[in-house]
Coordinates of C-alpha atoms in Angstrom, one line a residue:
M1 CA -8.3 19.5 -67.2
D2 CA -6.8 22.9 -66.4
I3 CA -8.0 25.6 -63.9
K4 CA -10.2 27.3 -66.6
E5 CA -11.9 24.1 -67.4
L6 CA -12.4 23.4 -63.7
V7 CA -14.0 26.9 -63.1
N8 CA -16.2 26.5 -66.1
W9 CA -17.3 23.0 -64.9
C10 CA -18.1 24.4 -61.4
W11 CA -20.1 27.4 -62.8
Q12 CA -22.2 25.1 -65.0
R13 CA -23.1 23.0 -62.0
K14 CA -23.3 25.8 -59.4
W15 CA -26.6 24.4 -58.1
W16 CA -24.8 21.3 -57.1
F17 CA -22.7 23.4 -54.8
V18 CA -25.7 25.2 -53.4
I19 CA -27.6 22.0 -52.7
S20 CA -24.5 20.3 -51.2
V21 CA -23.9 23.3 -48.9
V22 CA -27.5 23.4 -47.8
L23 CA -27.5 19.7 -47.2
C24 CA -24.3 19.7 -45.2
L25 CA -25.5 22.7 -43.2
G26 CA -28.6 20.8 -42.4
I27 CA -26.6 17.8 -41.2
G28 CA -24.4 20.1 -39.2
A29 CA -27.4 21.8 -37.6
F30 CA -28.9 18.4 -36.7
Y31 CA -25.5 17.4 -35.1
F32 CA -25.4 20.7 -33.2
L33 CA -28.9 20.4 -31.9
S34 CA -28.7 16.7 -31.0
T35 CA -25.3 16.7 -29.3
T36 CA -25.2 17.2 -25.5
P37 CA -23.0 20.2 -24.7
K38 CA -19.7 19.5 -22.9
H39 CA -18.2 21.8 -20.4
N40 CA -14.8 22.1 -18.8
V41 CA -14.9 22.1 -15.0
S42 CA -11.7 23.0 -13.2
A43 CA -10.3 23.9 -9.7
S44 CA -6.8 24.6 -8.4
I45 CA -5.3 24.0 -5.0
M46 CA -2.0 24.8 -3.3
L47 CA -0.2 22.2 -1.0
R48 CA 0.6 23.5 2.4
T49 CA 4.2 23.0 3.6
P50 CA 4.5 23.5 7.4
D51 CA 7.5 25.4 8.6
L52 CA 9.8 22.8 10.2
D53 CA 11.1 25.4 12.6
S54 CA 7.7 25.9 14.1
Q55 CA 6.5 23.7 17.0
Q56 CA 4.0 21.9 14.8
G57 CA 6.5 21.3 12.1
E58 CA 9.1 20.0 14.6
M59 CA 6.6 17.7 16.2
M60 CA 5.4 16.3 12.8
S61 CA 9.1 15.7 11.8
M62 CA 9.7 13.9 15.1
M63 CA 6.8 11.6 14.4
G64 CA 7.9 10.7 10.9
V65 CA 5.5 13.0 9.0
E66 CA 7.1 14.7 6.1
G67 CA 6.9 18.5 6.2
N68 CA 7.5 19.3 2.6
K69 CA 5.0 17.5 0.4
S70 CA 6.0 16.2 -3.0
A71 CA 3.5 17.5 -5.5
E72 CA 3.9 14.4 -7.7
D73 CA 3.1 12.1 -4.8
E74 CA 0.1 14.1 -3.9
I75 CA -1.2 14.0 -7.5
E76 CA -1.1 10.2 -7.3
V77 CA -3.1 10.3 -4.0
L78 CA -5.7 12.6 -5.6
L79 CA -6.0 10.1 -8.5
S80 CA -6.2 7.0 -6.3
R81 CA -8.9 4.5 -6.8
D82 CA -9.7 4.6 -3.1
L83 CA -10.8 8.2 -3.2
M84 CA -12.7 7.8 -6.4
A85 CA -14.5 4.8 -5.1
Q86 CA -15.7 6.8 -2.1
I87 CA -16.9 9.5 -4.4
V88 CA -18.8 7.1 -6.6
D89 CA -20.5 5.6 -3.5
S90 CA -21.3 8.9 -1.8
L91 CA -22.8 10.6 -4.9
H92 CA -24.5 7.4 -6.4
L93 CA -22.6 7.9 -9.7
T94 CA -23.2 4.4 -11.0
V95 CA -26.6 5.7 -12.1
V96 CA -26.6 8.2 -15.0
V97 CA -30.0 9.8 -15.8
E98 CA -30.6 11.8 -19.0
K99 CA -33.8 13.7 -19.9
R100 CA -35.0 14.2 -23.5
H101 CA -35.0 17.9 -24.4
H102 CA -35.9 18.4 -28.1
L103 CA -33.2 16.5 -30.0
R104 CA -30.8 16.3 -27.0
W105 CA -30.4 14.0 -24.0
M106 CA -29.6 16.4 -21.2
P107 CA -28.1 15.0 -17.9
V108 CA -30.2 15.1 -14.7
Y109 CA -28.3 15.6 -11.5
P110 CA -28.8 14.7 -8.7
C111 CA -30.5 11.4 -9.8
P112 CA -34.3 11.3 -9.1
E113 CA -35.6 8.8 -6.7
F114 CA -37.2 6.5 -9.3
A115 CA -33.8 6.1 -11.1
L116 CA -32.0 5.1 -7.9
A117 CA -34.6 2.3 -7.4
Y118 CA -33.2 0.3 -10.3
E119 CA -31.3 -2.8 -9.3
Q120 CA -27.7 -2.2 -8.2
P121 CA -24.9 -3.2 -8.3
V122 CA -24.7 -4.6 -11.9
I123 CA -22.2 -6.8 -13.6
K124 CA -22.4 -5.1 -16.9
K125 CA -23.8 -1.8 -18.3
H126 CA -27.6 -1.6 -18.7
T127 CA -29.7 1.1 -20.3
Y128 CA -33.4 1.7 -19.6
R129 CA -35.9 4.1 -21.3
V130 CA -38.8 5.3 -19.2
K131 CA -41.5 7.9 -19.1
E132 CA -42.2 9.9 -15.9
G133 CA -44.6 12.8 -15.7
G134 CA -44.8 13.0 -19.4
D135 CA -41.0 13.3 -19.9
K136 CA -38.8 10.8 -21.5
Y137 CA -35.8 9.6 -19.5
R138 CA -32.8 7.4 -20.4
I139 CA -31.3 5.6 -17.3
T140 CA -27.9 3.9 -17.6
V141 CA -26.6 1.8 -14.7
Y142 CA -22.8 1.1 -14.7
P143 CA -20.8 -1.4 -12.8
R144 CA -19.1 0.3 -9.9
L145 CA -15.5 -0.5 -11.0
A146 CA -16.3 0.6 -14.6
M147 CA -17.6 4.0 -13.3
I148 CA -14.5 4.4 -11.2
D149 CA -12.3 3.8 -14.3
I150 CA -14.4 6.2 -16.3
L151 CA -14.1 9.1 -13.8
Q152 CA -10.4 8.5 -13.3
E153 CA -9.8 8.8 -17.1
R154 CA -11.8 12.0 -17.3
L155 CA -10.0 13.6 -14.4
D156 CA -6.8 15.5 -15.3
V157 CA -4.6 16.5 -12.3
K158 CA -1.3 18.2 -13.0
R159 CA 1.1 20.9 -11.7
I160 CA 0.7 24.4 -13.3
A161 CA 4.5 24.7 -13.3
R162 CA 7.5 22.5 -12.8
E163 CA 8.5 24.0 -9.4
S164 CA 5.1 25.1 -8.3
Q165 CA 3.1 23.7 -5.3
I166 CA -0.2 24.6 -7.1
I167 CA -2.1 21.7 -8.6
S168 CA -4.8 22.0 -11.3
L169 CA -7.7 19.6 -11.4
S170 CA -10.0 19.6 -14.5
T171 CA -12.5 17.4 -16.3
V172 CA -14.5 17.7 -19.5
T173 CA -18.1 16.5 -18.9
T174 CA -21.7 16.8 -20.1
N175 CA -22.8 17.1 -16.5
P176 CA -21.0 20.2 -15.0
N177 CA -23.0 20.2 -11.7
Q178 CA -22.0 16.6 -11.0
A179 CA -18.3 17.4 -11.9
I180 CA -18.3 20.3 -9.4
D181 CA -19.6 18.0 -6.6
I182 CA -17.0 15.4 -7.6
L183 CA -14.1 17.9 -7.4
N184 CA -15.3 19.4 -4.1
L185 CA -15.8 16.0 -2.5
L186 CA -12.4 14.8 -3.8
L187 CA -10.7 17.7 -2.0
N188 CA -12.7 17.1 1.2
L189 CA -11.8 13.4 1.3
Y190 CA -8.2 14.2 0.6
N191 CA -8.0 16.6 3.5
E192 CA -9.9 14.3 5.8
G193 CA -7.6 11.4 5.0
A194 CA -4.4 13.4 5.6
N195 CA -5.8 14.7 8.9
V196 CA -6.7 11.2 10.0
D197 CA -3.1 10.0 9.3
K198 CA -1.7 13.0 11.2
Y199 CA -4.1 12.4 14.1
N200 CA -3.2 8.7 14.4
I201 CA 0.5 9.4 14.5
A202 CA 0.0 12.2 17.1
L203 CA -2.3 10.0 19.2
Q204 CA 0.3 7.2 19.4
S205 CA 3.0 9.6 20.4
Q206 CA 0.7 11.1 23.1
T207 CA 0.0 7.6 24.5
F208 CA 3.7 6.9 24.7
L209 CA 4.4 10.3 26.4
N210 CA 1.6 9.8 28.9
D211 CA 2.8 6.4 30.0
R212 CA 6.3 7.7 30.4
L213 CA 5.1 10.8 32.4
I214 CA 3.3 8.6 35.0
T215 CA 6.5 6.8 35.7
L216 CA 8.7 9.9 35.8
K217 CA 6.2 11.7 38.1
Q218 CA 6.6 9.0 40.7
D219 CA 10.4 8.9 40.4
L220 CA 10.6 12.7 40.7
L221 CA 8.5 12.7 43.9
E222 CA 10.7 10.0 45.4
A223 CA 13.9 11.9 44.5
E224 CA 12.6 15.2 46.0
T225 CA 11.5 13.4 49.2
A226 CA 14.9 11.8 49.6
L227 CA 16.8 15.0 48.9
E228 CA 14.7 17.0 51.4
A229 CA 15.1 14.3 54.1
Y230 CA 18.9 14.3 53.6
K231 CA 19.1 18.1 53.9
I232 CA 17.2 18.1 57.1
E233 CA 19.2 15.2 58.6
H234 CA 22.6 16.7 57.9
Q235 CA 21.6 20.4 58.0
I236 CA 23.1 21.2 54.5
T237 CA 22.9 24.8 53.4
N238 CA 25.6 25.2 50.7
I239 CA 27.9 23.3 48.5
T240 CA 31.4 24.3 47.5
G241 CA 32.1 25.9 44.1
T242 CA 34.1 22.9 42.9
A243 CA 31.4 20.5 43.7
A244 CA 28.8 22.7 41.9
E245 CA 31.0 22.8 38.8
Y246 CA 31.4 19.0 38.8
H247 CA 27.7 18.7 39.3
S248 CA 26.9 21.0 36.4
L249 CA 29.2 19.1 34.0
I250 CA 27.8 15.7 35.1
K251 CA 24.2 17.0 34.8
N252 CA 24.9 18.2 31.2
Y253 CA 26.3 14.8 30.3
D254 CA 23.4 13.0 31.9
H255 CA 21.0 15.2 29.9
Q256 CA 22.7 14.2 26.7
L257 CA 22.7 10.6 27.8
E258 CA 18.9 10.8 28.4
D259 CA 18.4 12.2 24.9
I260 CA 20.4 9.3 23.5
N261 CA 18.4 6.8 25.6
Y262 CA 15.2 8.4 24.2
E263 CA 16.5 7.9 20.7
L264 CA 17.4 4.3 21.5
R265 CA 13.9 3.7 22.8
L266 CA 12.5 5.1 19.5
L267 CA 14.7 2.6 17.6
D268 CA 13.5 -0.2 19.9
N269 CA 9.9 0.8 19.0
L270 CA 10.8 0.8 15.3
D271 CA 12.4 -2.7 15.6
E272 CA 9.2 -4.0 17.3
Q273 CA 7.1 -2.6 14.5
L274 CA 9.4 -4.0 11.8
K275 CA 8.9 -7.5 13.4
D276 CA 5.1 -7.1 13.4
T277 CA 3.2 -9.6 11.2
L278 CA 1.3 -6.9 9.4
V279 CA 4.4 -5.0 8.5
R280 CA 6.3 -8.1 7.4
S281 CA 3.3 -9.0 5.1
N282 CA 3.4 -5.4 3.7
K283 CA -0.1 -4.6 5.0
G284 CA 0.7 -2.4 8.0
L285 CA 2.0 1.2 8.4
I286 CA 5.1 2.1 10.4
Y287 CA 4.6 4.8 13.0
G288 CA 7.7 6.2 14.4
T289 CA 11.0 8.0 13.7
C290 CA 14.6 8.2 14.7
N291 CA 17.5 10.7 14.5
S292 CA 18.3 9.6 10.9
S293 CA 16.6 11.6 8.2
A294 CA 17.4 8.9 5.7
V295 CA 15.5 6.3 7.7
N296 CA 12.6 8.7 8.2
T297 CA 12.5 9.2 4.4
L298 CA 12.4 5.5 3.9
I299 CA 9.6 5.1 6.4
S300 CA 7.5 7.7 4.6
A301 CA 8.1 6.0 1.2
Y302 CA 7.2 2.6 2.7
N303 CA 4.0 4.0 4.2
E304 CA 3.1 5.5 0.8
H305 CA 3.6 2.1 -0.9
V306 CA 1.5 0.4 1.7
S307 CA -1.4 2.8 1.1
Q308 CA -1.0 2.2 -2.7
R309 CA -1.1 -1.6 -2.1
I310 CA -4.2 -1.4 0.1
A311 CA -6.0 0.7 -2.5
L312 CA -4.8 -1.7 -5.3
M313 CA -5.9 -4.8 -3.5
E314 CA -9.5 -3.6 -3.5
A315 CA -9.6 -4.2 -7.3
T316 CA -7.2 -7.0 -7.9
T317 CA -5.4 -10.0 -6.3
E318 CA -2.0 -10.9 -4.9
N319 CA -0.9 -12.3 -8.3
N320 CA -1.2 -8.9 -10.0
P321 CA 2.2 -7.8 -11.3
R322 CA 1.8 -4.3 -9.8
V323 CA 1.1 -5.9 -6.4
K324 CA 4.2 -8.1 -6.7
T325 CA 6.3 -5.1 -7.7
L326 CA 5.1 -3.1 -4.7
D327 CA 5.8 -6.1 -2.4
Y328 CA 9.3 -6.3 -3.7
L329 CA 9.9 -2.6 -3.3
M330 CA 8.5 -2.6 0.3
E331 CA 10.6 -5.6 1.2
Q332 CA 13.7 -3.8 0.0
Q333 CA 12.6 -0.6 1.9
R334 CA 12.0 -2.6 5.1
L335 CA 15.5 -4.1 4.8
N336 CA 17.0 -0.7 4.2
I337 CA 15.1 0.7 7.2
M338 CA 16.5 -2.2 9.4
R339 CA 20.0 -1.5 8.2
G340 CA 19.5 2.3 8.8
C341 CA 18.2 1.6 12.3
K342 CA 21.2 -0.6 13.0
E343 CA 23.7 2.1 11.8
A344 CA 21.9 4.7 13.8
R345 CA 22.0 2.5 16.9
A346 CA 25.7 1.9 16.5
S347 CA 26.3 5.7 16.2
L348 CA 24.3 6.4 19.3
Q349 CA 26.1 3.7 21.3
L350 CA 29.4 5.2 20.4
R351 CA 28.2 8.6 21.6
K352 CA 26.8 7.1 24.7
E353 CA 30.0 5.3 25.6
H354 CA 32.0 8.6 25.1
L355 CA 29.6 10.6 27.3
M356 CA 29.6 7.9 30.0
G357 CA 33.4 8.0 30.1
L358 CA 33.4 11.8 30.6
S359 CA 30.6 11.4 33.3
N360 CA 32.6 8.7 35.1
T361 CA 35.7 10.9 35.1
Y362 CA 34.0 13.8 36.8
S363 CA 32.1 11.4 39.1
K364 CA 35.4 10.0 40.3
S365 CA 36.6 13.6 41.0
L366 CA 33.3 14.3 42.8
A367 CA 33.9 11.1 44.9
E368 CA 36.9 12.8 46.5
L369 CA 34.7 15.4 48.1
P370 CA 33.5 14.9 51.7
E371 CA 31.0 12.1 52.0
I372 CA 28.1 14.2 53.1
E373 CA 28.5 16.7 50.3
R374 CA 29.0 14.0 47.7
T375 CA 25.8 12.2 48.8
Y376 CA 23.9 15.5 48.7
I377 CA 25.1 16.3 45.2
E378 CA 24.2 12.8 43.9
L379 CA 20.7 13.2 45.3
Q380 CA 20.4 16.7 43.8
R381 CA 21.6 15.4 40.5
A382 CA 19.1 12.6 40.5
K383 CA 16.3 15.0 41.3
D384 CA 17.4 17.5 38.6
T385 CA 17.7 14.8 36.0
K386 CA 14.2 13.5 36.7
E387 CA 12.8 17.1 36.7
Q388 CA 14.4 17.9 33.3
Q389 CA 13.0 14.7 31.8
Y390 CA 9.6 15.4 33.2
L391 CA 9.5 19.0 31.9
Y392 CA 10.8 17.8 28.5
L393 CA 8.1 15.2 28.1
I394 CA 5.4 17.8 29.3
Q395 CA 6.5 20.1 26.5
K396 CA 6.3 17.3 23.9
R397 CA 2.9 16.3 25.1
E398 CA 1.7 19.9 24.8
E399 CA 3.0 20.0 21.2
S400 CA 1.2 16.7 20.5
D401 CA -2.0 18.3 21.9
L402 CA -1.5 21.2 19.5
I403 CA -1.3 18.8 16.5
L404 CA -4.4 16.9 17.7
A405 CA -6.3 20.2 18.0
S406 CA -5.0 21.6 14.7
S407 CA -7.6 22.1 12.0
T408 CA -5.2 23.2 9.3
V409 CA -5.9 21.2 6.1
P410 CA -3.1 20.0 3.9
V411 CA -4.3 21.9 0.8
K412 CA -5.6 25.4 0.3
V413 CA -8.2 26.0 -2.4
V414 CA -6.9 28.6 -4.8
S415 CA -9.8 28.4 -7.3
S416 CA -13.0 26.6 -6.3
A417 CA -14.6 24.1 -8.7
Q418 CA -16.5 25.9 -11.4
K419 CA -17.4 25.4 -15.1
A420 CA -15.9 27.4 -17.9
A421 CA -18.1 30.0 -19.6
K422 CA -17.2 28.7 -23.0
L423 CA -18.5 25.4 -24.3
V424 CA -15.9 22.7 -25.2
S425 CA -18.3 21.2 -27.7
P426 CA -20.3 21.4 -29.8
S427 CA -19.1 24.7 -31.2
I428 CA -21.5 26.5 -33.5
M429 CA -18.7 28.2 -35.3
K430 CA -16.7 25.0 -36.0
T431 CA -19.8 23.1 -36.9
G432 CA -21.0 25.8 -39.4
V433 CA -17.6 26.3 -41.0
G434 CA -16.9 22.6 -41.2
S435 CA -20.4 22.0 -42.8
M436 CA -19.9 24.7 -45.4
L437 CA -16.4 23.4 -46.3
L438 CA -17.7 19.9 -46.6
G439 CA -20.6 21.1 -48.8
L440 CA -18.2 22.8 -51.2
L441 CA -15.8 19.9 -51.3
L442 CA -18.4 17.2 -52.1
P443 CA -19.0 18.5 -55.7
L444 CA -15.3 18.9 -56.3
L445 CA -14.8 15.3 -55.2
V446 CA -17.4 14.3 -57.7
Y447 CA -15.5 16.3 -60.3
F448 CA -12.2 14.6 -59.6
F449 CA -13.8 11.2 -59.6
V450 CA -15.2 11.9 -63.1
V451 CA -11.8 13.0 -64.3
F452 CA -10.1 10.0 -62.8
K453 CA -12.7 7.6 -64.3
K454 CA -12.4 9.4 -67.7
E455 CA -8.6 9.3 -67.9
F456 CA -7.7 6.0 -66.2
L457 CA -10.7 3.7 -66.7

C-alpha cells in the first residue's frame, strides 16, 4: 500500500479515529482524576566553615575538630540511617493514612489518632480500609526498617556545584506537608548532633584544663611565697644586667620546653585512648589532638568511620561485609595514628633535648654569679614559669567556655523546605497529548496489522 491508499483507508474509517481518540481521552481522564498528585519538596543549606585564625577556630583545631567541612562527607551524614531512623520515630512515619476523595486517595498528615492505634511495630506491610465519620480511609502500616529505606531512596542530597559548600535536599512525594517536616527535622537533628560532638570535645578539654589549673595555682602560690621570703631575708632590690639577660633567655627556653611537655602530655593522652578497649574494638571515638596535622586528619577520619559503623550495626551484624571493611579501615587508621604519634613524639624529644642543652649552657653561666643573686634569679624564674603556665591555661579555659556557650549551628539554611508550585505528576498536558496520540495510533496499528496479515499470512 502507498500513502494515497493509506489516506483513503483512514478517511473511509474516520469514525474509528474519533472513537479511538474519545476512548483514550476517557482513559487518560480517569488516570488523571484517580492518580494522587506528586510534588517536589526542596531545601538548600550552606555548610559553615569556621575561620581557623579566630579563637573558636583555633580551639576547635586544637581539640581535633576539623574547621573546613567536606561537603561529600556531610552529605553522607545527612543520608545516614541513624538520622532517618530518628525522623521515622519522631513523626510516626511507619503509618501512612490516605483519605478517599472522589477517585483519588489523598494523604492525611499528621496521622489521626485512630490510625496510630493500629498494632506496631509490624514484620511486614499491612493495609487496612476503614470508615470514620462517613469518610473512607486506607491505612498502611510499614515495618520500621522498610520505611527508613523508602525515605532514604526518595531523598536526594547533592551539591549544587562542584566547589560549592551549598547542598540541595529534595524529594518527590504525594505528601508535601510530611516531606517539609522531614527536611526541617533532618536539618535540626544534623545541627544538634554536630553541636553535641563539639560540646563533648570541649567539655573533656575543659576538665583537663581545670585539673591542671588547680595544681598550677598551688605551685604558683608556693613559688611567690618562697621568692618574697628570700627577698626580705637578703634585702634584694636589683639584679645586674647580665643576670637579667641570662634569666630572659632561660625563661624563653623554659617556655618552649613547657609547650613541648604539653604536646607530649597530649600524645600520652592519645596513647591511653588508643589502648582503650572500646577504641581497639572499633566502637569508641578518639578525643584529642597533637601538633601533627596528619595525625589530626587521621583521627577525624577514624571518628567518622566509627560513627558510620555504629549506625550500620543498628541494622546488621558483625558479619556484614561493610562492617568488616570498616573494621579493616579503622584498624589501619589506628595503626597509622600510632605511627604518627610515635614520629611526633620523636620530633618533640629532639627539640626538647636541643632546648635543654641551650638552657643548661646559660644556667652554667648564671651559676658563676654571686650565690645570693643566682638563688634569687632561680626563684624568680620558677615563679615566672608557673605564672606563664597558669595564664596560658586560663586563656585556653576561657576559649573552651566560648565553645561550650556557642550557639552557632554547622549549617545555614539558604532556602527553607517548601513544595514547588508546579506538579511533578500527573500533568494534564502530558496526559491529554499522550491520550490523543495513542487514540490516533490505535487505528493505524490495526491498519498495519491488516496489511501484514494480508501480505505475509
